[in-house]
PDB file of C-alpha atoms in Angstrom:
ATOM      1  CA  ASP Q   1     122.964  88.311  93.831  1.00 90.00           C
ATOM      2  CA  ASP Q   2     122.885  84.709  95.042  1.00 92.00           C
ATOM      3  CA  VAL Q   3     123.932  85.747  98.558  1.00 93.00           C
ATOM      4  CA  ALA Q   4     121.428  88.633  98.609  1.00 88.00           C
ATOM      5  CA  GLY Q   5     118.698  86.222  97.494  1.00 87.00           C
ATOM      6  CA  GLU Q   6     119.448  83.821 100.332  1.00 88.00           C
ATOM      7  CA  LEU Q   7     119.459  86.638 102.903  1.00 86.00           C
ATOM      8  CA  ALA Q   8     116.138  87.958 101.558  1.00 84.00           C
ATOM      9  CA  LYS Q   9     114.505  84.627 102.436  1.00 83.00           C
ATOM     10  CA  LEU Q  10     115.115  85.416 106.119  1.00 81.00           C
ATOM     11  CA  GLN Q  11     112.690  88.357 105.882  1.00 78.00           C
ATOM     12  CA  ASP Q  12     109.508  86.295 105.683  1.00 74.00           C
ATOM     13  CA  HIS Q  13     110.218  82.977 103.914  1.00 79.00           C
ATOM     14  CA  VAL Q  14     111.851  80.951 106.681  1.00 86.00           C
ATOM     15  CA  MET Q  15     110.583  77.379 107.103  1.00 90.00           C
ATOM     16  CA  PRO Q  16     107.443  77.722 109.278  1.00 92.00           C
ATOM     17  CA  PHE Q  17     106.730  75.603 112.319  1.00 93.00           C
ATOM     18  CA  ASN Q  18     103.609  73.451 112.409  1.00 94.00           C
ATOM     19  CA  GLY Q  19     100.326  75.343 112.586  1.00 92.00           C
ATOM     20  CA  GLN Q  20      98.991  72.954 115.207  1.00 93.00           C
ATOM     21  CA  VAL Q  21     101.959  73.893 117.411  1.00 95.00           C
ATOM     22  CA  ALA Q  22     101.029  77.560 116.997  1.00 95.00           C
ATOM     23  CA  HIS Q  23      97.450  76.603 117.850  1.00 94.00           C
ATOM     24  CA  ARG Q  24      98.621  74.933 121.074  1.00 95.00           C
ATOM     25  CA  LEU Q  25     100.958  77.808 122.036  1.00 95.00           C
ATOM     26  CA  LEU Q  26      98.119  80.296 121.672  1.00 97.00           C
ATOM     27  CA  GLU Q  27      95.726  78.241 123.767  1.00 96.00           C
ATOM     28  CA  GLN Q  28      98.395  78.020 126.479  1.00 95.00           C
ATOM     29  CA  ALA Q  29      98.908  81.787 126.328  1.00 95.00           C
ATOM     30  CA  TYR Q  30      95.176  82.601 126.518  1.00 96.00           C
ATOM     31  CA  GLY Q  31      94.247  79.759 128.864  1.00 96.00           C
ATOM     32  CA  ARG Q  32      91.155  78.850 126.834  1.00 95.00           C
ATOM     33  CA  PRO Q  33      90.195  77.215 123.526  1.00 96.00           C
ATOM     34  CA  LEU Q  34      91.203  79.193 120.459  1.00 95.00           C
ATOM     35  CA  SER Q  35      87.623  79.082 119.158  1.00 95.00           C
ATOM     36  CA  VAL Q  36      86.622  81.179 122.162  1.00 96.00           C
ATOM     37  CA  VAL Q  37      89.294  83.800 121.388  1.00 96.00           C
ATOM     38  CA  PHE Q  38      88.918  83.971 117.590  1.00 97.00           C
ATOM     39  CA  ALA Q  39      85.958  83.409 115.292  1.00 97.00           C
ATOM     40  CA  TYR Q  40      88.428  82.078 112.730  1.00 97.00           C
ATOM     41  CA  PHE Q  41      92.115  81.125 112.851  1.00 97.00           C
ATOM     42  CA  ASP Q  42      94.159  79.914 109.869  1.00 96.00           C
ATOM     43  CA  ASP Q  43      96.650  77.222 110.887  1.00 94.00           C
ATOM     44  CA  THR Q  44      98.690  77.900 107.726  1.00 95.00           C
ATOM     45  CA  PRO Q  45     101.006  80.895 108.353  1.00 94.00           C
ATOM     46  CA  ILE Q  46     101.010  83.776 105.869  1.00 93.00           C
ATOM     47  CA  ALA Q  47     104.646  84.636 106.717  1.00 89.00           C
ATOM     48  CA  ALA Q  48     107.437  83.039 108.728  1.00 89.00           C
ATOM     49  CA  ALA Q  49     110.623  84.744 109.909  1.00 86.00           C
ATOM     50  CA  SER Q  50     113.467  83.601 112.117  1.00 86.00           C
ATOM     51  CA  ILE Q  51     111.899  84.601 115.466  1.00 91.00           C
ATOM     52  CA  ALA Q  52     108.150  84.383 114.880  1.00 94.00           C
ATOM     53  CA  GLN Q  53     105.483  83.592 112.317  1.00 94.00           C
ATOM     54  CA  VAL Q  54     102.207  85.249 111.399  1.00 95.00           C
ATOM     55  CA  HIS Q  55      98.729  83.750 110.999  1.00 97.00           C
ATOM     56  CA  ALA Q  56      95.505  85.259 109.679  1.00 97.00           C
ATOM     57  CA  ALA Q  57      92.537  85.342 112.046  1.00 97.00           C
ATOM     58  CA  ARG Q  58      89.186  87.025 112.640  1.00 98.00           C
ATOM     59  CA  LEU Q  59      87.861  88.367 115.937  1.00 98.00           C
ATOM     60  CA  HIS Q  60      84.313  87.662 117.063  1.00 97.00           C
ATOM     61  CA  ASN Q  61      83.427  91.290 116.293  1.00 97.00           C
ATOM     62  CA  GLY Q  62      84.273  90.588 112.633  1.00 97.00           C
ATOM     63  CA  ARG Q  63      87.600  92.417 112.482  1.00 97.00           C
ATOM     64  CA  GLU Q  64      90.300  90.784 110.340  1.00 98.00           C
ATOM     65  CA  VAL Q  65      93.602  90.528 112.215  1.00 98.00           C
ATOM     66  CA  VAL Q  66      97.030  88.921 112.052  1.00 97.00           C
ATOM     67  CA  VAL Q  67      98.449  86.928 114.950  1.00 98.00           C
ATOM     68  CA  LYS Q  68     102.214  86.937 115.443  1.00 97.00           C
ATOM     69  CA  VAL Q  69     103.480  84.122 117.664  1.00 97.00           C
ATOM     70  CA  LEU Q  70     107.043  83.437 118.796  1.00 96.00           C
ATOM     71  CA  ARG Q  71     108.695  80.224 117.660  1.00 95.00           C
ATOM     72  CA  PRO Q  72     108.706  77.542 120.373  1.00 94.00           C
ATOM     73  CA  GLY Q  73     112.008  77.356 122.266  1.00 93.00           C
ATOM     74  CA  ILE Q  74     113.426  80.322 120.344  1.00 94.00           C
ATOM     75  CA  LYS Q  75     114.858  82.050 123.436  1.00 93.00           C
ATOM     76  CA  ALA Q  76     117.084  79.068 124.296  1.00 95.00           C
ATOM     77  CA  ILE Q  77     118.213  78.745 120.663  1.00 94.00           C
ATOM     78  CA  ILE Q  78     119.130  82.428 120.482  1.00 95.00           C
ATOM     79  CA  HIS Q  79     120.991  82.261 123.801  1.00 95.00           C
ATOM     80  CA  LYS Q  80     123.191  79.429 122.497  1.00 96.00           C
ATOM     81  CA  ASP Q  81     123.834  81.259 119.221  1.00 96.00           C
ATOM     82  CA  ILE Q  82     124.749  84.481 121.022  1.00 97.00           C
ATOM     83  CA  GLN Q  83     127.270  82.646 123.206  1.00 97.00           C
ATOM     84  CA  LEU Q  84     128.843  81.231 120.044  1.00 97.00           C
ATOM     85  CA  LEU Q  85     129.009  84.720 118.531  1.00 97.00           C
ATOM     86  CA  TYR Q  86     130.737  86.027 121.659  1.00 97.00           C
ATOM     87  CA  LEU Q  87     133.325  83.252 121.257  1.00 97.00           C
ATOM     88  CA  PHE Q  88     133.952  84.237 117.621  1.00 95.00           C
ATOM     89  CA  ALA Q  89     134.129  87.912 118.638  1.00 96.00           C
ATOM     90  CA  GLU Q  90     136.713  87.151 121.318  1.00 95.00           C
ATOM     91  CA  ILE Q  91     138.848  85.185 118.847  1.00 95.00           C
ATOM     92  CA  ALA Q  92     138.584  87.995 116.277  1.00 94.00           C
ATOM     93  CA  ASN Q  93     139.430  90.618 118.859  1.00 91.00           C
ATOM     94  CA  ARG Q  94     142.497  88.687 120.001  1.00 92.00           C
ATOM     95  CA  TYR Q  95     143.980  87.358 116.759  1.00 92.00           C
ATOM     96  CA  TRP Q  96     142.671  89.517 113.879  1.00 90.00           C
ATOM     97  CA  ILE Q  97     144.559  92.701 113.085  1.00 87.00           C
ATOM     98  CA  GLU Q  98     141.291  94.572 112.348  1.00 85.00           C
ATOM     99  CA  GLY Q  99     139.539  93.140 115.421  1.00 85.00           C
ATOM    100  CA  ARG Q 100     139.989  96.036 117.817  1.00 81.00           C
ATOM    101  CA  ARG Q 101     139.036  98.639 115.223  1.00 80.00           C
ATOM    102  CA  LEU Q 102     135.776  96.856 114.348  1.00 86.00           C
ATOM    103  CA  ARG Q 103     134.938  96.079 118.016  1.00 88.00           C
ATOM    104  CA  PRO Q 104     133.283  92.693 117.441  1.00 94.00           C
ATOM    105  CA  ARG Q 105     132.325  92.160 121.094  1.00 94.00           C
ATOM    106  CA  GLU Q 106     130.427  95.440 121.139  1.00 94.00           C
ATOM    107  CA  VAL Q 107     128.713  94.474 117.876  1.00 94.00           C
ATOM    108  CA  VAL Q 108     127.515  91.185 119.381  1.00 96.00           C
ATOM    109  CA  ALA Q 109     126.333  92.978 122.534  1.00 96.00           C
ATOM    110  CA  GLU Q 110     124.279  95.401 120.431  1.00 93.00           C
ATOM    111  CA  PHE Q 111     122.868  92.486 118.440  1.00 93.00           C
ATOM    112  CA  GLU Q 112     121.942  90.669 121.661  1.00 95.00           C
ATOM    113  CA  LYS Q 113     120.143  93.727 123.048  1.00 92.00           C
ATOM    114  CA  ASN Q 114     118.054  94.116 119.877  1.00 89.00           C
ATOM    115  CA  LEU Q 115     117.170  90.425 119.836  1.00 91.00           C
ATOM    116  CA  GLU Q 116     115.992  90.608 123.449  1.00 90.00           C
ATOM    117  CA  ASN Q 117     113.677  93.477 122.479  1.00 88.00           C
ATOM    118  CA  GLU Q 118     112.351  91.477 119.515  1.00 91.00           C
ATOM    119  CA  LEU Q 119     111.513  88.545 121.801  1.00 94.00           C
ATOM    120  CA  ASP Q 120     109.126  90.706 123.867  1.00 95.00           C
ATOM    121  CA  LEU Q 121     106.018  91.234 121.743  1.00 96.00           C
ATOM    122  CA  MET Q 122     104.500  93.545 124.359  1.00 97.00           C
ATOM    123  CA  GLN Q 123     107.449  95.853 123.667  1.00 96.00           C
ATOM    124  CA  GLU Q 124     106.783  95.603 119.934  1.00 96.00           C
ATOM    125  CA  ALA Q 125     103.103  96.388 120.518  1.00 97.00           C
ATOM    126  CA  ALA Q 126     104.043  99.487 122.507  1.00 97.00           C
ATOM    127  CA  ASN Q 127     106.430 100.563 119.724  1.00 97.00           C
ATOM    128  CA  ALA Q 128     103.700 100.118 117.106  1.00 97.00           C
ATOM    129  CA  THR Q 129     101.256 102.175 119.157  1.00 98.00           C
ATOM    130  CA  GLN Q 130     103.761 105.028 119.573  1.00 98.00           C
ATOM    131  CA  LEU Q 131     104.678 105.089 115.881  1.00 97.00           C
ATOM    132  CA  ARG Q 132     100.983 104.997 114.927  1.00 97.00           C
ATOM    133  CA  ARG Q 133     100.345 107.957 117.250  1.00 97.00           C
ATOM    134  CA  ASN Q 134     103.245 109.885 115.689  1.00 97.00           C
ATOM    135  CA  PHE Q 135     101.754 109.550 112.187  1.00 97.00           C
ATOM    136  CA  GLN Q 136      98.030 109.671 113.000  1.00 94.00           C
ATOM    137  CA  HIS Q 137      97.558 113.095 111.396  1.00 93.00           C
ATOM    138  CA  THR Q 138      99.262 112.285 108.084  1.00 92.00           C
ATOM    139  CA  ASP Q 139      98.610 109.915 105.193  1.00 90.00           C
ATOM    140  CA  LEU Q 140     102.336 109.339 104.510  1.00 93.00           C
ATOM    141  CA  LEU Q 141     102.637 106.197 106.631  1.00 96.00           C
ATOM    142  CA  TYR Q 142     100.024 103.812 107.990  1.00 96.00           C
ATOM    143  CA  VAL Q 143     100.749 101.727 111.089  1.00 97.00           C
ATOM    144  CA  PRO Q 144      98.281  98.931 111.923  1.00 97.00           C
ATOM    145  CA  GLU Q 145      96.385  99.175 115.195  1.00 97.00           C
ATOM    146  CA  VAL Q 146      97.309  96.866 118.072  1.00 98.00           C
ATOM    147  CA  GLU Q 147      94.588  94.691 119.593  1.00 98.00           C
ATOM    148  CA  TRP Q 148      95.806  95.062 123.171  1.00 98.00           C
ATOM    149  CA  ASP Q 149      93.223  92.721 124.700  1.00 97.00           C
ATOM    150  CA  TYR Q 150      94.723  89.829 122.717  1.00 97.00           C
ATOM    151  CA  THR Q 151      98.441  90.740 122.988  1.00 97.00           C
ATOM    152  CA  GLN Q 152     100.922  89.135 125.390  1.00 96.00           C
ATOM    153  CA  SER Q 153     104.704  88.800 125.667  1.00 95.00           C
ATOM    154  CA  ASN Q 154     104.730  85.942 123.111  1.00 96.00           C
ATOM    155  CA  VAL Q 155     101.630  86.884 121.064  1.00 97.00           C
ATOM    156  CA  LEU Q 156     100.944  90.075 119.111  1.00 98.00           C
ATOM    157  CA  VAL Q 157      97.594  90.735 117.422  1.00 98.00           C
ATOM    158  CA  LEU Q 158      97.283  93.566 114.893  1.00 97.00           C
ATOM    159  CA  GLU Q 159      94.650  94.695 112.432  1.00 97.00           C
ATOM    160  CA  ARG Q 160      95.245  93.068 109.057  1.00 97.00           C
ATOM    161  CA  ILE Q 161      96.541  95.375 106.335  1.00 94.00           C
ATOM    162  CA  ASN Q 162      96.486  95.015 102.556  1.00 93.00           C
ATOM    163  CA  GLY Q 163      99.414  96.186 100.476  1.00 94.00           C
ATOM    164  CA  VAL Q 164     102.103  95.225  97.981  1.00 96.00           C
ATOM    165  CA  PRO Q 165     105.661  94.590  99.253  1.00 94.00           C
ATOM    166  CA  ILE Q 166     107.939  97.481  98.310  1.00 94.00           C
ATOM    167  CA  SER Q 167     110.267  94.995  96.578  1.00 92.00           C
ATOM    168  CA  ASP Q 168     107.524  93.822  94.175  1.00 94.00           C
ATOM    169  CA  ILE Q 169     108.391  96.343  91.476  1.00 95.00           C
ATOM    170  CA  THR Q 170     106.567  94.348  88.790  1.00 96.00           C
ATOM    171  CA  THR Q 171     103.188  94.589  90.537  1.00 96.00           C
ATOM    172  CA  LEU Q 172     103.701  98.236  91.490  1.00 96.00           C
ATOM    173  CA  THR Q 173     104.571  99.081  87.870  1.00 97.00           C
ATOM    174  CA  ARG Q 174     101.556  97.182  86.560  1.00 96.00           C
ATOM    175  CA  HIS Q 175      99.286  99.277  88.767  1.00 96.00           C
ATOM    176  CA  GLY Q 176     100.868 102.521  87.536  1.00 95.00           C
ATOM    177  CA  VAL Q 177     102.315 103.522  90.877  1.00 96.00           C
ATOM    178  CA  ASN Q 178     103.909 106.968  91.066  1.00 95.00           C
ATOM    179  CA  PHE Q 179     107.461 106.016  92.088  1.00 96.00           C
ATOM    180  CA  LYS Q 180     108.588 109.651  92.288  1.00 95.00           C
ATOM    181  CA  HIS Q 181     105.927 110.293  94.920  1.00 95.00           C
ATOM    182  CA  LEU Q 182     106.959 107.151  96.820  1.00 95.00           C
ATOM    183  CA  ALA Q 183     110.606 108.233  96.799  1.00 95.00           C
ATOM    184  CA  GLU Q 184     109.783 111.728  98.061  1.00 95.00           C
ATOM    185  CA  ILE Q 185     107.492 110.655 100.896  1.00 96.00           C
ATOM    186  CA  GLY Q 186     109.955 107.908 101.841  1.00 95.00           C
ATOM    187  CA  VAL Q 187     112.585 110.565 102.534  1.00 93.00           C
ATOM    188  CA  GLU Q 188     110.029 112.708 104.373  1.00 95.00           C
ATOM    189  CA  ILE Q 189     108.963 109.766 106.556  1.00 96.00           C
ATOM    190  CA  PHE Q 190     112.590 109.024 107.429  1.00 93.00           C
ATOM    191  CA  PHE Q 191     113.409 112.631 108.321  1.00 93.00           C
ATOM    192  CA  THR Q 192     110.199 112.966 110.333  1.00 96.00           C
ATOM    193  CA  GLN Q 193     110.952 109.874 112.399  1.00 96.00           C
ATOM    194  CA  VAL Q 194     114.599 110.776 113.020  1.00 95.00           C
ATOM    195  CA  PHE Q 195     114.479 114.546 113.494  1.00 94.00           C
ATOM    196  CA  ARG Q 196     110.950 115.412 114.652  1.00 95.00           C
ATOM    197  CA  ASP Q 197     110.028 112.379 116.742  1.00 96.00           C
ATOM    198  CA  ASN Q 198     113.464 110.862 117.476  1.00 96.00           C
ATOM    199  CA  PHE Q 199     111.763 107.449 117.302  1.00 97.00           C
ATOM    200  CA  PHE Q 200     112.317 105.515 114.117  1.00 97.00           C
ATOM    201  CA  HIS Q 201     111.703 102.106 112.573  1.00 96.00           C
ATOM    202  CA  ALA Q 202     115.143 100.486 112.558  1.00 93.00           C
ATOM    203  CA  ASP Q 203     114.359  97.307 110.606  1.00 90.00           C
ATOM    204  CA  MET Q 204     113.158  98.689 107.272  1.00 88.00           C
ATOM    205  CA  HIS Q 205     113.853  95.737 105.005  1.00 87.00           C
ATOM    206  CA  PRO Q 206     111.428  95.005 102.114  1.00 87.00           C
ATOM    207  CA  GLY Q 207     109.572  92.361 104.134  1.00 86.00           C
ATOM    208  CA  ASN Q 208     108.396  95.085 106.533  1.00 92.00           C
ATOM    209  CA  ILE Q 209     107.383  97.831 104.098  1.00 95.00           C
ATOM    210  CA  PHE Q 210     104.243  97.688 101.941  1.00 96.00           C
ATOM    211  CA  VAL Q 211     102.557 100.091  99.526  1.00 97.00           C
ATOM    212  CA  ASN Q 212      98.833 100.855  99.617  1.00 95.00           C
ATOM    213  CA  LEU Q 213      97.432 100.965  96.069  1.00 92.00           C
ATOM    214  CA  THR Q 214      94.057 102.621  96.761  1.00 91.00           C
ATOM    215  CA  ASN Q 215      95.342 105.645  94.824  1.00 92.00           C
ATOM    216  CA  PRO Q 216      98.342 104.598  92.654  1.00 92.00           C
ATOM    217  CA  LEU Q 217      99.152 108.233  91.779  1.00 92.00           C
ATOM    218  CA  ARG Q 218      99.427 109.154  95.467  1.00 92.00           C
ATOM    219  CA  PRO Q 219     100.333 105.856  97.159  1.00 94.00           C
ATOM    220  CA  HIS Q 220     101.351 105.659 100.789  1.00 94.00           C
ATOM    221  CA  TYR Q 221     103.476 103.298 102.830  1.00 97.00           C
ATOM    222  CA  ILE Q 222     102.409 100.715 105.396  1.00 97.00           C
ATOM    223  CA  ALA Q 223     104.916  99.541 107.999  1.00 96.00           C
ATOM    224  CA  VAL Q 224     104.907  96.309 109.998  1.00 95.00           C
ATOM    225  CA  ASP Q 225     107.243  94.594 112.487  1.00 93.00           C
ATOM    226  CA  PHE Q 226     108.220  97.101 115.178  1.00 95.00           C
ATOM    227  CA  GLY Q 227     110.551  94.927 117.247  1.00 93.00           C
ATOM    228  CA  ILE Q 228     113.576  97.132 116.565  1.00 93.00           C
ATOM    229  CA  MET Q 229     113.155 100.886 116.950  1.00 95.00           C
ATOM    230  CA  GLY Q 230     115.864 103.508 117.242  1.00 93.00           C
ATOM    231  CA  THR Q 231     116.530 106.799 118.980  1.00 95.00           C
ATOM    232  CA  LEU Q 232     119.484 109.215 118.796  1.00 94.00           C
ATOM    233  CA  SER Q 233     121.166 111.534 121.248  1.00 93.00           C
ATOM    234  CA  GLN Q 234     120.881 115.251 120.500  1.00 92.00           C
ATOM    235  CA  GLU Q 235     124.541 115.216 119.471  1.00 92.00           C
ATOM    236  CA  ASP Q 236     123.989 112.390 116.970  1.00 92.00           C
ATOM    237  CA  GLN Q 237     120.898 114.120 115.606  1.00 94.00           C
ATOM    238  CA  HIS Q 238     122.995 117.253 115.051  1.00 94.00           C
ATOM    239  CA  TYR Q 239     125.855 115.372 113.391  1.00 94.00           C
ATOM    240  CA  LEU Q 240     123.472 113.405 111.172  1.00 93.00           C
ATOM    241  CA  ALA Q 241     121.693 116.568 110.001  1.00 94.00           C
ATOM    242  CA  ALA Q 242     125.001 118.348 109.401  1.00 96.00           C
ATOM    243  CA  ASN Q 243     126.250 115.327 107.443  1.00 94.00           C
ATOM    244  CA  PHE Q 244     123.206 115.370 105.171  1.00 93.00           C
ATOM    245  CA  LEU Q 245     123.693 119.062 104.460  1.00 95.00           C
ATOM    246  CA  ALA Q 246     127.389 118.542 103.700  1.00 96.00           C
ATOM    247  CA  PHE Q 247     126.680 115.534 101.452  1.00 95.00           C
ATOM    248  CA  PHE Q 248     124.063 117.391  99.423  1.00 93.00           C
ATOM    249  CA  GLN Q 249     126.452 120.355  99.054  1.00 96.00           C
ATOM    250  CA  ARG Q 250     129.244 117.910  98.068  1.00 97.00           C
ATOM    251  CA  ASP Q 251     131.394 119.329 100.858  1.00 97.00           C
ATOM    252  CA  TYR Q 252     133.323 116.087 101.437  1.00 97.00           C
ATOM    253  CA  HIS Q 253     135.912 117.734 103.656  1.00 97.00           C
ATOM    254  CA  ARG Q 254     133.110 118.739 106.023  1.00 97.00           C
ATOM    255  CA  VAL Q 255     131.652 115.207 105.902  1.00 96.00           C
ATOM    256  CA  ALA Q 256     135.046 113.761 106.860  1.00 96.00           C
ATOM    257  CA  GLU Q 257     135.477 116.296 109.687  1.00 95.00           C
ATOM    258  CA  LEU Q 258     132.006 115.561 111.053  1.00 95.00           C
ATOM    259  CA  HIS Q 259     132.687 111.827 111.119  1.00 94.00           C
ATOM    260  CA  VAL Q 260     135.861 112.401 113.135  1.00 93.00           C
ATOM    261  CA  HIS Q 261     134.319 114.960 115.522  1.00 92.00           C
ATOM    262  CA  SER Q 262     131.283 112.765 116.193  1.00 89.00           C
ATOM    263  CA  GLY Q 263     133.427 109.764 117.043  1.00 87.00           C
ATOM    264  CA  TRP Q 264     131.949 107.675 114.208  1.00 86.00           C
ATOM    265  CA  VAL Q 265     135.474 106.942 112.975  1.00 88.00           C
ATOM    266  CA  PRO Q 266     138.717 106.701 115.006  1.00 85.00           C
ATOM    267  CA  ALA Q 267     140.118 110.015 116.208  1.00 88.00           C
ATOM    268  CA  ASN Q 268     143.448 109.424 114.410  1.00 91.00           C
ATOM    269  CA  THR Q 269     141.769 109.195 110.967  1.00 93.00           C
ATOM    270  CA  ARG Q 270     143.469 111.518 108.463  1.00 94.00           C
ATOM    271  CA  VAL Q 271     140.716 113.882 107.320  1.00 95.00           C
ATOM    272  CA  GLU Q 272     142.263 114.483 103.867  1.00 95.00           C
ATOM    273  CA  GLU Q 273     142.531 110.766 103.069  1.00 95.00           C
ATOM    274  CA  PHE Q 274     139.027 110.102 104.363  1.00 96.00           C
ATOM    275  CA  GLU Q 275     137.711 113.016 102.290  1.00 97.00           C
ATOM    276  CA  GLY Q 276     139.139 111.458  99.131  1.00 96.00           C
ATOM    277  CA  ALA Q 277     137.560 108.083  99.918  1.00 96.00           C
ATOM    278  CA  ILE Q 278     134.150 109.690 100.502  1.00 96.00           C
ATOM    279  CA  ARG Q 279     134.409 111.651  97.250  1.00 97.00           C
ATOM    280  CA  SER Q 280     135.165 108.517  95.248  1.00 97.00           C
ATOM    281  CA  VAL Q 281     132.027 106.863  96.617  1.00 96.00           C
ATOM    282  CA  CYS Q 282     129.627 109.810  96.364  1.00 95.00           C
ATOM    283  CA  GLU Q 283     130.472 111.452  93.048  1.00 96.00           C
ATOM    284  CA  PRO Q 284     129.295 108.475  90.932  1.00 96.00           C
ATOM    285  CA  ILE Q 285     125.996 108.524  92.858  1.00 92.00           C
ATOM    286  CA  PHE Q 286     125.461 112.228  92.235  1.00 91.00           C
TER     287      PHE Q 286
END
C-alpha cells in the first residue's frame, strides 16, 4: 500500500512549478499579455503531474476552461532520463537471465514513443476531439470540448468539467451513487472504444476518470488527459475478443492457446502448464 500510495501521487499531486512561470510561458506562446487572452487566470494550479500542470481560467465570452501547460524544460529532462533507461535496459538485456524474454529495450522504446506523444498537446487535443466525436450520441462518457483557438503544441485549453474522481469512494457513497450502473457502463465504454471504434483511452488511472453526479442513480463518466491513446490490429482485436469469451466460459486451455497463437507469450510456452497458471489466477476471481 505504501508503494501504491507514492505512485498515486504522480497522477495529479506532483510538486507544481511556480504559477508566475506558467504565466510567462503562456504569454510567450500567445505573443500577447495573458489578460488579453483570458478574462481570468488562476496562477495557482488545480492539478500538477509529471509532464504538465493545469490552471483554471475564464475566456472573455464567459466560458470556464482549464489550461494545461507543459513544464519548462521538460523535453530535455525526459531525453536524459530516457537515455539512462536505455542504459539500464542494455545492462539487463546483457547480464540478466530474464532480460531477453522481457525485452527491456523494446519496453523503453515504447515508453519513449508514448512520452513523445504526450509532449505534443496538439496531438492530445486531436485525440480528445476524436474521442468526443465517437461518444457524442451517448451519455455513457463525456469528453470535454477543446478550445482550438487557444491550443498550441505546449498549451491545451479545454472546457472545465465538474465531477468526483473515481477513486473517491467515500464521496460517491455519500451521494448514493449506483455503483452497479457505473461498473456496467464502464465495461460497455471499454468494449465500445476497443471493438467498435478501435481508438481507446490508454491512460485510465483514477486521476483521469471522474463521475458526474447530476443523477446519482444513473451517473456517467468524464474522461480527461488524452495524451496516450491506443489502437489494435484486426488480429489483436480478434484475439482479445476470443480471450474474453474463453475467460468468461472458464475455458483456460483456450485462453492459453490464444496467448501462444497471438504471439503474446513465447512460442515455446507449454500450453498445459500455462493453462494451470491461468486457472489458479482466475478461479479465485470468479
